[in-house]
Coordinates of N, CA and C in Angstrom, one line a residue:
N1 N 3.0 99.1 70.3 CA 1.5 99.2 71.1 C 1.1 98.0 71.8
A2 N 1.0 98.2 73.2 CA 0.9 97.4 73.6 C -0.7 96.1 73.5
T3 N -1.8 97.1 73.0 CA -2.9 96.2 72.7 C -2.3 95.1 71.6
E4 N -1.6 95.3 70.7 CA -0.9 94.0 69.8 C -0.2 93.0 69.9
Y5 N -0.1 93.6 71.3 CA 0.7 91.8 72.1 C 0.0 91.0 71.8
R6 N 0.3 90.0 71.6 CA -0.5 88.2 71.5 C 0.2 87.7 72.2
H7 N 1.4 87.5 72.6 CA 2.5 86.5 72.8 C 2.2 85.9 74.5
Q8 N 2.0 84.8 74.7 CA 2.1 84.1 76.2 C 3.4 84.3 76.7
V9 N 4.2 84.1 75.9 CA 5.4 84.0 76.5 C 7.0 85.3 75.3
S10 N 7.4 85.7 76.0 CA 8.7 87.0 75.4 C 9.1 86.3 74.3
K11 N 9.5 85.1 74.5 CA 10.2 84.5 73.5 C 9.7 84.4 71.8
D12 N 8.3 84.1 72.0 CA 7.8 84.5 70.4 C 7.4 85.6 70.2
Y13 N 7.4 86.6 70.8 CA 7.2 88.0 70.4 C 8.8 88.0 70.0
Y14 N 9.9 87.9 70.4 CA 11.2 88.9 70.0 C 11.5 87.9 68.8
S15 N 11.3 86.0 68.7 CA 11.3 85.5 67.4 C 10.6 85.6 66.5
E16 N 9.3 86.4 67.0 CA 8.8 87.0 65.9 C 9.3 87.9 64.9
K17 N 9.9 88.9 65.8 CA 10.8 90.1 65.1 C 11.9 89.7 64.8
G18 N 12.5 88.5 64.6 CA 13.7 88.1 64.0 C 14.7 87.8 64.7
W19 N 15.1 88.1 66.2 CA 15.9 88.3 67.1 C 16.0 86.4 67.2
D20 N 17.1 85.9 67.1 CA 17.7 84.5 67.7 C 17.6 84.6 69.3
H21 N 16.4 84.1 70.0 CA 16.1 84.1 71.4 C 16.6 83.3 72.1
T22 N 16.8 83.3 73.4 CA 17.4 82.5 74.1 C 17.0 82.8 75.5
S23 N 15.7 82.1 75.7 CA 15.5 81.8 77.3 C 16.6 81.0 78.4
V24 N 15.8 81.8 79.5 CA 16.7 80.8 80.4 C 15.4 81.0 81.5
D25 N 15.7 79.8 82.2 CA 14.6 79.7 83.3 C 14.9 78.5 83.9
L26 N 14.9 78.4 85.2 CA 15.3 77.1 86.4 C 14.7 76.1 85.9
N27 N 13.2 76.5 85.8 CA 12.3 75.3 84.9 C 11.8 74.8 84.0
G28 N 12.5 74.9 82.8 CA 13.3 74.8 81.5 C 11.4 75.0 80.5
L29 N 10.6 75.4 81.2 CA 9.3 76.0 81.0 C 9.7 76.3 79.3
D30 N 8.5 76.7 78.7 CA 8.6 77.3 77.4 C 9.6 77.4 76.5
R31 N 10.4 76.4 76.4 CA 11.8 76.1 75.5 C 12.4 77.2 76.0
S32 N 12.9 77.0 77.1 CA 13.9 77.8 77.8 C 14.9 76.6 78.4
V33 N 16.2 77.7 78.5 CA 17.4 76.7 78.5 C 17.8 76.7 80.0
I34 N 17.6 75.5 80.7 CA 17.6 75.4 82.2 C 19.3 75.9 83.0
H35 N 18.9 77.3 83.3 CA 20.1 77.3 84.1 C 19.7 78.3 85.3
D36 N 20.6 78.4 86.4 CA 20.5 79.1 87.4 C 20.9 80.7 87.2
L37 N 20.1 82.2 86.6 CA 21.1 83.1 86.3 C 22.0 83.8 87.0
S38 N 22.2 83.0 88.6 CA 23.3 83.9 89.6 C 24.3 83.0 89.5
K39 N 24.6 81.9 88.5 CA 25.4 80.9 88.1 C 26.1 81.5 87.2
P40 N 27.7 81.8 86.8 CA 28.4 82.1 85.6 C 28.4 81.0 84.3
K41 N 28.2 81.6 83.4 CA 28.3 80.7 82.4 C 29.2 81.4 81.3
E42 N 29.9 80.2 81.6 CA 31.4 81.4 80.6 C 31.3 80.9 79.2
E43 N 30.9 80.5 78.4 CA 30.4 80.5 77.0 C 29.3 81.5 76.8
W44 N 28.4 82.4 77.6 CA 27.5 82.9 77.1 C 28.6 84.6 77.3
V45 N 29.6 84.5 78.1 CA 30.5 85.9 78.1 C 30.5 86.7 76.6
N46 N 29.9 87.5 76.8 CA 30.6 88.5 75.7 C 29.7 88.2 74.3
Q47 N 28.4 87.5 74.5 CA 27.7 86.9 73.4 C 26.1 87.6 73.0
Y48 N 25.9 88.5 73.7 CA 24.5 88.6 73.7 C 24.0 90.1 73.4
P49 N 23.5 91.0 72.2 CA 22.9 92.5 71.9 C 22.1 92.8 72.8
L50 N 21.0 92.0 73.5 CA 20.1 92.3 74.2 C 19.6 91.6 75.0
I51 N 19.4 91.8 76.2 CA 18.9 91.0 77.5 C 17.7 91.5 78.4
T52 N 16.5 90.7 78.3 CA 15.9 91.2 78.8 C 15.4 90.5 79.5
D53 N 14.6 91.4 80.9 CA 13.8 90.7 82.1 C 12.6 91.0 82.4
H54 N 11.7 89.9 81.8 CA 10.7 90.5 81.9 C 9.9 89.6 83.1
G55 N 10.4 90.0 84.0 CA 10.2 89.4 85.4 C 9.9 88.3 85.9
T56 N 11.6 88.4 86.0 CA 12.8 87.5 86.4 C 13.5 87.4 87.6
L57 N 14.1 88.9 87.7 CA 15.2 89.1 88.7 C 14.2 89.6 90.2
E58 N 13.0 89.5 90.1 CA 12.4 89.3 91.6 C 12.0 88.0 92.3
H59 N 12.2 86.9 91.8 CA 12.2 85.6 92.2 C 13.6 85.3 92.0
I60 N 14.6 86.0 92.3 CA 15.7 85.2 92.9 C 16.5 85.5 94.0
E61 N 16.1 84.8 94.9 CA 16.4 84.9 96.4 C 17.6 85.5 96.9
G62 N 17.6 86.4 97.5 CA 19.3 86.7 98.4 C 20.1 87.7 97.7
L63 N 20.6 88.5 98.3 CA 20.8 90.2 98.0 C 22.3 89.8 96.9
Q64 N 23.1 88.4 97.6 CA 24.6 88.0 96.6 C 23.9 87.2 95.4
A65 N 22.7 86.1 95.5 CA 22.2 86.0 94.4 C 21.5 87.3 93.3
Q66 N 21.0 88.1 93.8 CA 20.9 89.0 93.2 C 21.9 90.1 92.4
Y67 N 22.6 90.5 93.1 CA 24.2 90.8 92.8 C 24.7 90.0 91.6
D68 N 24.9 88.6 91.7 CA 25.6 87.7 91.1 C 24.8 87.7 89.8
T69 N 23.3 87.7 89.5 CA 22.6 87.7 88.6 C 23.2 88.7 87.8
L70 N 22.8 90.0 88.3 CA 23.1 91.1 87.8 C 24.7 91.4 87.5
K71 N 25.4 90.8 88.1 CA 26.9 90.9 87.5 C 27.0 89.8 85.9
N72 N 26.6 88.6 86.4 CA 26.2 87.3 85.0 C 26.2 88.5 83.3
L73 N 24.5 89.1 83.8 CA 24.2 89.5 82.8 C 24.8 90.7 82.1
H74 N 26.0 91.2 82.9 CA 26.6 92.8 82.7 C 27.7 91.7 82.0
D75 N 27.9 90.7 82.3 CA 29.0 89.7 81.6 C 28.8 89.4 80.5
W76 N 27.8 88.8 80.3 CA 26.8 88.4 79.1 C 26.6 89.0 77.6
G77 N 26.5 90.0 78.0 CA 26.3 91.0 77.5 C 28.0 91.9 76.4
V78 N 27.3 92.1 75.4 CA 28.9 92.6 74.3 C 28.2 94.1 74.5
Q79 N 29.6 94.8 74.4 CA 29.4 96.4 73.9 C 28.6 96.9 73.4
D80 N 27.7 97.6 73.9 CA 26.2 98.3 73.8 C 25.0 97.3 73.3
C81 N 25.2 96.6 74.6 CA 24.3 95.3 74.8 C 23.2 96.6 75.3
V82 N 22.1 96.2 74.5 CA 20.8 96.9 75.6 C 20.2 95.9 76.3
Y83 N 19.8 96.5 77.5 CA 19.2 96.0 79.0 C 17.8 96.4 79.1
I84 N 16.7 95.5 78.9 CA 15.7 95.7 79.6 C 14.6 95.0 80.5
H85 N 14.7 95.8 81.3 CA 14.0 95.2 83.0 C 12.7 96.0 83.3
I86 N 11.9 94.6 83.4 CA 10.7 95.0 84.2 C 9.9 94.6 84.9
L87 N 10.2 95.1 86.4 CA 9.9 94.2 87.0 C 9.2 95.2 88.2
P88 N 7.9 94.1 89.2 CA 7.5 94.9 90.4 C 8.1 96.1 91.3
C89 N 7.1 97.1 90.7 CA 7.8 98.5 91.4 C 7.1 98.7 93.0
L90 N 8.0 99.9 93.5 CA 7.8 100.5 94.7 C 7.4 101.8 94.7
D91 N 7.7 102.4 92.9 CA 7.2 103.6 93.1 C 5.1 103.9 92.9
Y92 N 5.1 105.2 92.8 CA 3.9 105.6 92.5 C 3.8 106.8 91.6
Q93 N 2.3 106.7 90.7 CA 2.0 107.9 90.2 C 0.8 107.7 89.7
Q94 N 0.1 108.7 89.3 CA -1.3 108.8 88.8 C -1.2 108.1 87.3
D95 N -2.1 107.8 87.0 CA -2.1 106.8 85.7 C -2.9 107.9 84.5
Q96 N -2.3 108.1 84.0 CA -3.0 109.3 82.7 C -3.3 108.7 81.6
Y97 N -3.0 107.4 81.3 CA -3.8 107.0 80.4 C -5.2 106.0 80.9
H98 N -5.1 105.8 81.8 CA -6.5 104.9 82.2 C -7.0 106.0 83.6
N99 N -6.6 106.7 83.3 CA -7.3 107.3 85.0 C -7.7 107.1 86.0
R100 N -6.6 106.7 86.7 CA -6.4 105.5 88.0 C -5.3 105.4 88.3
E101 N -5.1 105.4 89.9 CA -3.5 105.5 90.4 C -2.8 104.0 90.1
C102 N -1.4 104.0 90.2 CA -0.3 103.0 89.4 C -0.2 102.8 90.6
L103 N -0.4 101.9 92.3 CA 0.5 101.5 93.1 C 1.3 100.6 92.9
S104 N 1.9 100.1 94.0 CA 3.5 99.5 94.2 C 2.9 98.2 94.0
W105 N 3.7 97.4 93.4 CA 2.9 95.9 93.6 C 4.3 95.3 93.8
V106 N 4.0 94.8 95.3 CA 4.8 94.4 95.9 C 4.6 93.0 96.8
D107 N 4.0 92.4 96.5 CA 3.4 91.0 96.7 C 3.8 89.4 95.3
H108 N 4.7 90.2 94.9 CA 5.0 89.0 93.7 C 6.4 89.2 93.6
G109 N 6.9 87.7 93.7 CA 8.2 87.6 93.9 C 9.1 87.4 94.9
F110 N 10.1 88.0 95.8 CA 10.4 87.9 96.8 C 11.1 89.8 96.7
Y111 N 11.3 90.5 96.1 CA 11.6 91.7 96.1 C 11.3 92.5 94.9
S112 N 11.1 94.0 95.6 CA 10.3 95.0 94.1 C 11.2 96.4 94.3
Y113 N 11.4 97.1 93.2 CA 12.3 97.8 93.5 C 11.6 99.1 92.5
S114 N 12.9 100.0 93.1 CA 12.3 101.8 92.8 C 12.7 101.5 91.5
T115 N 12.6 103.3 91.2 CA 13.4 103.5 89.8 C 14.6 104.4 90.5
H116 N 14.7 104.6 91.6 CA 16.0 105.2 92.1 C 17.0 103.4 92.0
F117 N 16.8 102.9 92.3 CA 17.9 101.6 92.1 C 18.2 101.8 90.6
W118 N 17.3 101.5 89.7 CA 17.8 101.7 88.3 C 18.8 102.5 87.8
E119 N 18.3 104.0 89.0 CA 19.0 105.3 88.3 C 20.5 104.9 89.0
K120 N 20.7 104.4 90.5 CA 21.7 104.6 90.6 C 22.9 103.6 90.3
L121 N 22.2 102.2 89.9 CA 23.0 100.9 89.5 C 23.5 101.8 87.8
I122 N 22.5 102.4 87.2 CA 23.0 102.6 85.8 C 24.6 103.7 86.1
E123 N 24.2 104.8 86.7 CA 25.1 105.8 87.2 C 26.2 104.9 87.9
E124 N 26.6 103.9 88.4 CA 27.6 103.3 89.1 C 28.4 102.6 88.4
C125 N 27.5 101.9 87.7 CA 28.2 101.2 86.6 C 28.8 101.9 85.2
G126 N 28.3 102.8 85.0 CA 28.8 103.5 84.0 C 27.9 103.6 82.2
Y127 N 26.5 102.8 82.6 CA 25.8 102.5 81.6 C 25.0 104.1 81.1
R128 N 24.8 103.7 80.0 CA 23.7 104.7 79.3 C 22.6 104.6 79.3
K129 N 22.0 105.7 80.0 CA 21.0 105.3 80.3 C 19.8 105.8 79.3
I130 N 18.6 104.8 78.8 CA 17.6 104.8 77.8 C 16.6 105.8 78.6
Y131 N 15.8 104.8 79.6 CA 14.8 105.1 80.2 C 14.4 104.5 81.5
V132 N 14.1 104.9 82.7 CA 13.9 104.8 83.5 C 12.6 105.0 84.1
G133 N 11.5 104.2 84.6 CA 10.1 105.2 84.9 C 9.6 104.1 85.8
L134 N 8.2 104.4 86.2 CA 6.9 103.6 86.5 C 6.3 103.8 85.2
D135 N 5.8 102.4 84.8 CA 4.9 102.6 83.3 C 3.7 101.6 84.1
C136 N 2.1 102.0 83.7 CA 1.0 101.6 84.1 C 1.0 100.8 83.0
T137 N -0.3 99.9 83.1 CA -0.8 98.9 82.0 C -2.7 99.0 82.3
N138 N -3.2 98.2 81.2 CA -4.7 98.2 81.8 C -4.7 96.6 82.2
L139 N -3.7 95.8 82.6 CA -3.9 95.0 83.3 C -4.3 94.8 84.7
E140 N -5.8 94.0 85.0 CA -6.1 94.6 86.8 C -5.0 93.6 87.8
V141 N -4.1 92.2 87.4 CA -3.4 91.7 88.2 C -1.9 92.7 88.6
T142 N -1.4 92.7 87.2 CA -0.1 93.5 87.5 C -0.2 94.8 86.4
R143 N -0.5 96.1 87.6 CA -1.2 97.3 86.6 C 0.5 98.1 86.9
S144 N 1.4 98.0 87.5 CA 2.6 99.2 87.3 C 4.1 98.4 87.3
Y145 N 4.9 98.5 86.5 CA 6.1 98.1 86.4 C 7.4 99.3 86.6
C146 N 8.1 98.8 87.3 CA 9.8 99.6 87.6 C 10.1 99.0 85.9
T147 N 10.6 100.2 85.0 CA 11.4 99.6 83.9 C 12.2 100.3 84.1
A148 N 13.7 99.6 83.4 CA 14.9 100.2 82.9 C 15.3 99.8 82.2
V149 N 15.8 100.7 81.1 CA 16.2 100.4 80.2 C 18.0 101.0 79.9
Y150 N 18.9 100.3 79.2 CA 20.5 101.2 79.5 C 21.4 100.4 78.6
I151 N 22.0 100.5 78.1 CA 23.1 100.2 76.9 C 24.3 100.4 77.8
K152 N 25.2 98.8 77.8 CA 26.4 98.9 78.5 C 27.5 99.7 77.3
A153 N 27.6 100.9 77.9 CA 28.9 101.6 77.2 C 30.0 101.3 77.1
P154 N 30.9 101.6 76.9 CA 32.4 101.7 76.6 C 32.7 102.1 78.2
G155 N 33.6 101.0 78.7 CA 33.9 101.4 80.4 C 33.3 101.1 81.2
S156 N 31.9 100.2 80.6 CA 31.3 100.5 81.9 C 31.5 98.9 82.5
K157 N 31.7 98.9 84.3 CA 31.7 97.7 85.1 C 30.8 97.7 85.9
M158 N 30.4 96.4 86.1 CA 29.6 96.3 87.3 C 30.4 96.7 88.4
M159 N 29.4 97.4 89.4 CA 29.9 97.8 90.7 C 30.0 96.7 91.7
D160 N 30.8 97.0 92.9 CA 31.4 95.8 93.7 C 30.3 96.0 94.5
M161 N 30.3 94.7 95.2 CA 29.4 93.8 96.1 C 28.9 94.8 97.1
D162 N 29.9 95.5 97.9 CA 29.6 96.6 98.9 C 29.0 97.9 98.3
S163 N 29.0 98.1 96.9 CA 28.5 99.5 96.5 C 26.9 98.7 96.0
F164 N 26.8 97.7 95.5 CA 25.6 97.2 95.4 C 24.6 97.3 96.3
C165 N 25.2 96.4 97.7 CA 24.1 96.2 98.5 C 23.7 97.6 99.4
E166 N 25.1 98.7 99.5 CA 24.2 99.9 99.5 C 23.1 100.4 99.1
I167 N 23.4 100.6 97.8 CA 22.0 100.5 96.8 C 21.2 100.1 97.0
F168 N 21.1 98.7 97.3 CA 20.0 97.9 97.3 C 19.4 97.8 98.1
K169 N 19.5 98.2 99.6 CA 19.3 98.2 101.0 C 17.9 99.1 101.1
H170 N 18.8 99.9 100.4 CA 18.2 101.2 100.3 C 16.8 101.8 99.0
N171 N 17.1 100.9 98.5 CA 15.7 101.4 97.0 C 15.4 100.0 96.6
S172 N 15.3 99.0 97.1 CA 14.2 97.6 97.0 C 13.7 97.2 98.3
Y173 N 12.9 96.6 98.1 CA 11.9 96.2 99.0 C 11.9 94.4 99.3
H174 N 11.8 93.6 100.1 CA 12.0 92.4 100.5 C 10.1 92.0 100.7
K175 N 9.4 91.3 100.1 CA 8.4 91.2 100.4 C 7.6 91.1 101.8
N176 N 8.8 90.2 102.8 CA 8.6 90.2 104.2 C 8.4 91.4 104.7
G177 N 8.5 92.7 104.2 CA 8.0 94.0 104.7 C 9.2 94.6 105.2
S178 N 10.4 93.8 105.0 CA 11.7 94.8 105.4 C 12.2 95.2 103.9
P179 N 13.2 96.3 104.5 CA 14.2 96.8 103.2 C 15.0 95.2 102.9
A180 N 15.5 95.3 101.5 CA 16.1 94.2 101.1 C 17.5 94.0 102.0

């Protein structure tokens, strides 16, 4: 229940739920490990059963860095790892819960993503889709998100860079007003 969420930092939420939680960020704030997610980290390969992205990927500049980050996340997850991405969206829908429109949220970070991006990435990589959609909140600033939840199924593999570029350029948006 979103009204029960009282934590300022996701790490606190997951820790309270019993997860041994590792936060990663370039700035080292909020007890995070300082690391550039677009850089490999061999000791993390096949280590994590749950990987969350509550608003990080949109801050990683450059197509190669986007690909490298998603490739690293793929490599760091164990088989059957659950991935959760909650990011700025390009999609639009009527918010049935608050009786208002959920608009795209393109002025945050470098990129916004569409549900089509996640659908295509999940299919191409052979992940098992749990959920992809646009979710609305009652927050005034961040009212809508593109959410993707999927599992690293047996045989899943990260797509090649050329395939990723094709999907990315048609299904995401750079804040300077051009397709990524």
